[in-house]
Coordinates of C-alpha atoms and ligand atoms in Angstrom, one line a residue:
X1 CA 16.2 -2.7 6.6
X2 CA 13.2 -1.3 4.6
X3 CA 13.9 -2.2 0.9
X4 CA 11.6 0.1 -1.7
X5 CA 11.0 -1.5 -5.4
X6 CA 9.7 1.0 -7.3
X7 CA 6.7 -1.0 -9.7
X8 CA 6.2 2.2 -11.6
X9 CA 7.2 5.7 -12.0
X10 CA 5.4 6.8 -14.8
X11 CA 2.5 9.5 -13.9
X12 CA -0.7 9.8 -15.7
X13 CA -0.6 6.9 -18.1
X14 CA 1.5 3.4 -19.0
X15 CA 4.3 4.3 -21.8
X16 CA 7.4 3.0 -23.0
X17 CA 9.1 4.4 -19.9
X18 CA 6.7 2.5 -17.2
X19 CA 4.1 1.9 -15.9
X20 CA 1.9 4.1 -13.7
X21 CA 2.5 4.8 -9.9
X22 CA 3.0 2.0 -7.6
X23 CA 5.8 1.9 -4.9
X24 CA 6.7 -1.3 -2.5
X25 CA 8.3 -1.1 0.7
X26 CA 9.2 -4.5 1.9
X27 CA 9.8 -4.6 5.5
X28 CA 10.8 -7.3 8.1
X29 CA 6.6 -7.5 9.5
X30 CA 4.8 -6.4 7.1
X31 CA 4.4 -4.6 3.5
X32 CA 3.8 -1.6 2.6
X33 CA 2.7 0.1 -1.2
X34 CA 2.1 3.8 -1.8
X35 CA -0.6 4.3 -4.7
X36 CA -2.3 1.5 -6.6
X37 CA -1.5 2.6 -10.8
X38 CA -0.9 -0.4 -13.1
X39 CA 2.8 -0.9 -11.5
X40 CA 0.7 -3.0 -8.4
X41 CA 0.5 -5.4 -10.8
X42 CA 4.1 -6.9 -10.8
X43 CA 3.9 -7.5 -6.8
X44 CA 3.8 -10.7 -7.0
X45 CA 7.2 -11.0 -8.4
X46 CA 8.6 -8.9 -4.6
X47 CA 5.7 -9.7 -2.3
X48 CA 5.5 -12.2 0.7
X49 CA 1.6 -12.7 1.2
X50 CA 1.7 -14.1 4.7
X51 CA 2.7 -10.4 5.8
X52 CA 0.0 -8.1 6.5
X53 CA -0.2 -5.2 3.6
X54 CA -1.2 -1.6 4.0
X55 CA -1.5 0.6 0.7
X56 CA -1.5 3.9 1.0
X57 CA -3.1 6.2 -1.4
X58 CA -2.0 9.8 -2.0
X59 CA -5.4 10.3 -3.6
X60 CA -8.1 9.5 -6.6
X61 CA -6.7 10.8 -9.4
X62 CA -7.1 7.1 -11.7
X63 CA -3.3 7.1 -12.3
X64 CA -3.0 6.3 -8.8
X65 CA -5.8 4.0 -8.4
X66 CA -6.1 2.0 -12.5
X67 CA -4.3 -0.9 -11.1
X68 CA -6.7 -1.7 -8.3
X69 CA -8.9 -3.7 -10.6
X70 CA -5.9 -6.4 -10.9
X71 CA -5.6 -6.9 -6.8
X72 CA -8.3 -9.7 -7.2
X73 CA -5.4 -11.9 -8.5
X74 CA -3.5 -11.8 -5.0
X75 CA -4.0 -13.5 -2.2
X76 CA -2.6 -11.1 1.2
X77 CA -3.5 -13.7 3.5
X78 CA -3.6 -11.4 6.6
X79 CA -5.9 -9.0 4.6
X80 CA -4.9 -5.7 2.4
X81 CA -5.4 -2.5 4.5
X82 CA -6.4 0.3 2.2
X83 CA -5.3 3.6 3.8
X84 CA -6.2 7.5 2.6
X85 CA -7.8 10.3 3.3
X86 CA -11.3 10.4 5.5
X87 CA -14.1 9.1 3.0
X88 CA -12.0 6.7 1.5
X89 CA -14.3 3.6 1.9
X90 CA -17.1 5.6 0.4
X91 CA -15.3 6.6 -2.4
X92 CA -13.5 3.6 -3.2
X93 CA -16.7 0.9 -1.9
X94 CA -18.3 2.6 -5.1
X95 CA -14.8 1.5 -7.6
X96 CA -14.1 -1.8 -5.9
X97 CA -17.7 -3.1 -7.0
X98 CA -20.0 -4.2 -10.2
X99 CA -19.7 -3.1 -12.8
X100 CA -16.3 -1.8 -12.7
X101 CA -14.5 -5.0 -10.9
X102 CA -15.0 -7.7 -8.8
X103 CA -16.6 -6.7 -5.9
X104 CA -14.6 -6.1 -2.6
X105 CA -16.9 -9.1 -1.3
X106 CA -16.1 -11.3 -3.4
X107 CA -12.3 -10.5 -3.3
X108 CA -10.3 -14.2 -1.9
X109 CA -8.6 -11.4 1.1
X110 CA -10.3 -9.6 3.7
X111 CA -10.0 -5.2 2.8
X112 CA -10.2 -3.1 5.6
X113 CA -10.5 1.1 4.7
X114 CA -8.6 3.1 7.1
X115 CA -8.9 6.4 7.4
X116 CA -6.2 8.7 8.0
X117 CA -5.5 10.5 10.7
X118 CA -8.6 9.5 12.7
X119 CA -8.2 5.8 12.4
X120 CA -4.4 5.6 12.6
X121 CA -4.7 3.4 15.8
X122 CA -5.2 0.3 13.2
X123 CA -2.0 0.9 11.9
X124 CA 1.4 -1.1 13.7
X125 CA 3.8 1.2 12.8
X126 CA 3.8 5.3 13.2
X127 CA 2.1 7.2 10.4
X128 CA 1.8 11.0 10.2
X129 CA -0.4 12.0 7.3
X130 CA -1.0 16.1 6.4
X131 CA -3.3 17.2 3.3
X132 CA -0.2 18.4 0.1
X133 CA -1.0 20.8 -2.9
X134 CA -3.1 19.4 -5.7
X135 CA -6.2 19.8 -7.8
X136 CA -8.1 17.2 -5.5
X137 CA -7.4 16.4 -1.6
X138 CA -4.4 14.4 -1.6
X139 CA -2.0 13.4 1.2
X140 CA 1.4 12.7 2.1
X141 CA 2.7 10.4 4.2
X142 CA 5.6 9.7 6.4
X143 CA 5.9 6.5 7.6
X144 CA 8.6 5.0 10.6
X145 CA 9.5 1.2 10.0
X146 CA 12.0 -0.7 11.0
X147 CA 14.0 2.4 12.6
X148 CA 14.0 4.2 9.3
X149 CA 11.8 7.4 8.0
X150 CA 10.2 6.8 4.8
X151 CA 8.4 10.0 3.0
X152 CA 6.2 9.6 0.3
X153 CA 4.5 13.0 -1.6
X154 CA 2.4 11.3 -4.3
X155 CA 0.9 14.4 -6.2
X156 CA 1.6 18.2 -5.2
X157 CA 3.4 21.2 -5.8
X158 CA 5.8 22.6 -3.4
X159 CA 4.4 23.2 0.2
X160 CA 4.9 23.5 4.0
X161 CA 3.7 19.8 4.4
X162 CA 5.8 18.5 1.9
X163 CA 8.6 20.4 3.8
X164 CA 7.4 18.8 7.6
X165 CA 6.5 15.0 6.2
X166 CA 10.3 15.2 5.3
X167 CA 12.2 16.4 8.2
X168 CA 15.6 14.7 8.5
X169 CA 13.7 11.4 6.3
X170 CA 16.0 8.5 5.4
X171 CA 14.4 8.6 2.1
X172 CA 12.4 11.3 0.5
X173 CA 9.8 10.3 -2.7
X174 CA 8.4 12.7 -4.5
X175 CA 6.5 13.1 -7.6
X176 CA 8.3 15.2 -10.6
X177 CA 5.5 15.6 -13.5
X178 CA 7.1 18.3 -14.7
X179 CA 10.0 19.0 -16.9
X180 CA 13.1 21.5 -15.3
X181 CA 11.5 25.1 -15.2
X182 CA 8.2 24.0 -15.7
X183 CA 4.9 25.0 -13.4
X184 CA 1.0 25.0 -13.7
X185 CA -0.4 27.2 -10.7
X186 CA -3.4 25.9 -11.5
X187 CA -2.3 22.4 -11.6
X188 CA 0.1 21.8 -8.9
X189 CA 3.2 19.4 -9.4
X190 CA 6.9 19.3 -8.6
X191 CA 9.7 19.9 -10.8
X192 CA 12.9 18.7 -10.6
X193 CA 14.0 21.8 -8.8
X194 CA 11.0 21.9 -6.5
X195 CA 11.1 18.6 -5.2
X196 CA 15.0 18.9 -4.5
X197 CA 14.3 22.0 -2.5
X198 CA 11.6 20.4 -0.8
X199 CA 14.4 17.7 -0.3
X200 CA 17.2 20.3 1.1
X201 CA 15.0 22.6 3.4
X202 CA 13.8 19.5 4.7
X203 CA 17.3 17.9 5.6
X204 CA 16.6 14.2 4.1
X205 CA 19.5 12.6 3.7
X206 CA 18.2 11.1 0.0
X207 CA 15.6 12.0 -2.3
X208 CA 13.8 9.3 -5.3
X209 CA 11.8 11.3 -8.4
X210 CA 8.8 9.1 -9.3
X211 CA 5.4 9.5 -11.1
X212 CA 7.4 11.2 -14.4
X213 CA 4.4 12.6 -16.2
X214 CA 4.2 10.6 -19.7
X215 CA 3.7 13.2 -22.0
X216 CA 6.2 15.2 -20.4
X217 CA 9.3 12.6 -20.4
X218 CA 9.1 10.8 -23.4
X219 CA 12.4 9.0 -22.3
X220 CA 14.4 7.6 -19.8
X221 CA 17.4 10.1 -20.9
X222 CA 14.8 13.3 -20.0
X223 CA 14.6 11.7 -16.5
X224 CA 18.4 11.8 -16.1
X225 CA 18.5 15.2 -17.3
X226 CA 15.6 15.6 -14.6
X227 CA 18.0 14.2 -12.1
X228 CA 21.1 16.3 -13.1
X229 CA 19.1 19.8 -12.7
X230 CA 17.6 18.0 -9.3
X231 CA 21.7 17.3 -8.3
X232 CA 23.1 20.7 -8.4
X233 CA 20.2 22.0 -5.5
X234 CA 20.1 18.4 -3.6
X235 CA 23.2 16.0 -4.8
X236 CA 22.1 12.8 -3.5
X237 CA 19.1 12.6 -5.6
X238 CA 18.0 9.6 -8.0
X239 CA 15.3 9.3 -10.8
X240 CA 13.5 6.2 -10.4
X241 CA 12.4 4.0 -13.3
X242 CA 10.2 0.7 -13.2
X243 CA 11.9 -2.2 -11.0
X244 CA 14.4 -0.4 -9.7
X245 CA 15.3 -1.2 -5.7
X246 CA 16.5 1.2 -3.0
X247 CA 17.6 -0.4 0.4
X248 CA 17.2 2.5 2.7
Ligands
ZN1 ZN1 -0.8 11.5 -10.8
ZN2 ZN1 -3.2 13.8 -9.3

């Protein structure tokens, strides 16, 4: 039974409410984190090393990424798989280097890049991927392990793809940057009503708010109010903070 850990929920930057994005699914074979922000940090407290780890990142934006500069701490023994969007190795071969961090080289784990959808052969466990709504490319993912659906929409405003990555999920996770009412058209995110219609047209059976925008909710009380307005259009809905744990 998949277990989810939510390292943090906070989107954009750290505050008093989290930290930013970074969301562990423990499973029986291996482990499995969606977006690398400052929450990736505090895996060491959940994670068994010996399993092998694929993270998989939504996109670039750094509030998804900050927190791979601490991975050099860890040890995954049977290597860290870093899954995204085509490109990925070039894109993140340039971060995980001098001068930024300590080079992927040098790292005491083997990464391997794998890009998504071509290269999904390297991954032991079904993956569909599909391109979301955002200012930059970023992708969704829906992931089967151990006989449970897992859904993950990491930055995005309502879409079709958010709709299909969710069919009939065990557990939807979306982003909800915004505050009830709120939208940008020209920066895409969910609100609390958008993400629980994503949630209901999709049939999930549960839905998880994450990546709360920090300047947006100042307090854990806005993200209950979040969840509340979410409730009335999808009722089994929760608003995630830092170290809370879902068993799907
Ligand atoms: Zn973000
Ligand atoms: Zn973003």
């Amino acid at each position: 039974m998949p277990k989810i850990i939510f390292l943090g929920t906070n989107g954009w930057y750290d505050s008093g409410t989290g930290n930013t994005i970074c969301i562990l699914v423990d499973t029986s074979s291996c482990t499995i984190i969606f977006d690398a922000g400052n929450g990736i940090a505090k895996l060491d407290k959940h994670v068994d090393f010996n399993k092998p780890a694929y993270l998989f990142l939504s996109h670039f934006h750094i509030d998804h990424i900050v927190g791979l500069h601490t991975i050099c701490k860890y040890n995954f023994s049977r290597g860290l798989h870093i899954c995204g969007q085509a490109g990925i190795a070039s894109i993140l071969g340039k971060l995980l280097d001098a001068p930024f961090t300590v080079p992927a080289k040098d790292l005491p784990f083997d990464i391997q890049f794998v890009e998504l959808p071509s290269q999904k052969a390297q991954i032991p466990f079904h993956v569909t991927s599909l391109p979301l709504l955002h200012a930059s490319l970023t992708m969704g993912y829906r992931l089967e392990v151990d006989d449970k659906v897992i859904t993950f929409c990491g930055d995005t405003g309502y879409c079709d793809n958010a709709v299909e990555l969710a069919d009939k999920a065990d557990l939807l996770i979306t982003e909800c940057a915004f505050q009830p009412g709120q939208q940008n058209i020209n920066w895409p995110h969910l609100n609390p009503e958008t993400a629980a219609q994503i949630a209901k047209e999709s049939r999930a059976k549960r839905l998880a708010l994450v990546h709360f925008d920090a300047e947006m909710y100042r307090t854990i009380e806005e993200r209950k109010n979040a969840r509340e307005v979410a409730r009335k259009i999808f009722p089994d809905t929760v608003a995630t903070i830092d170290d809370m744990v879902i068993d799907v």
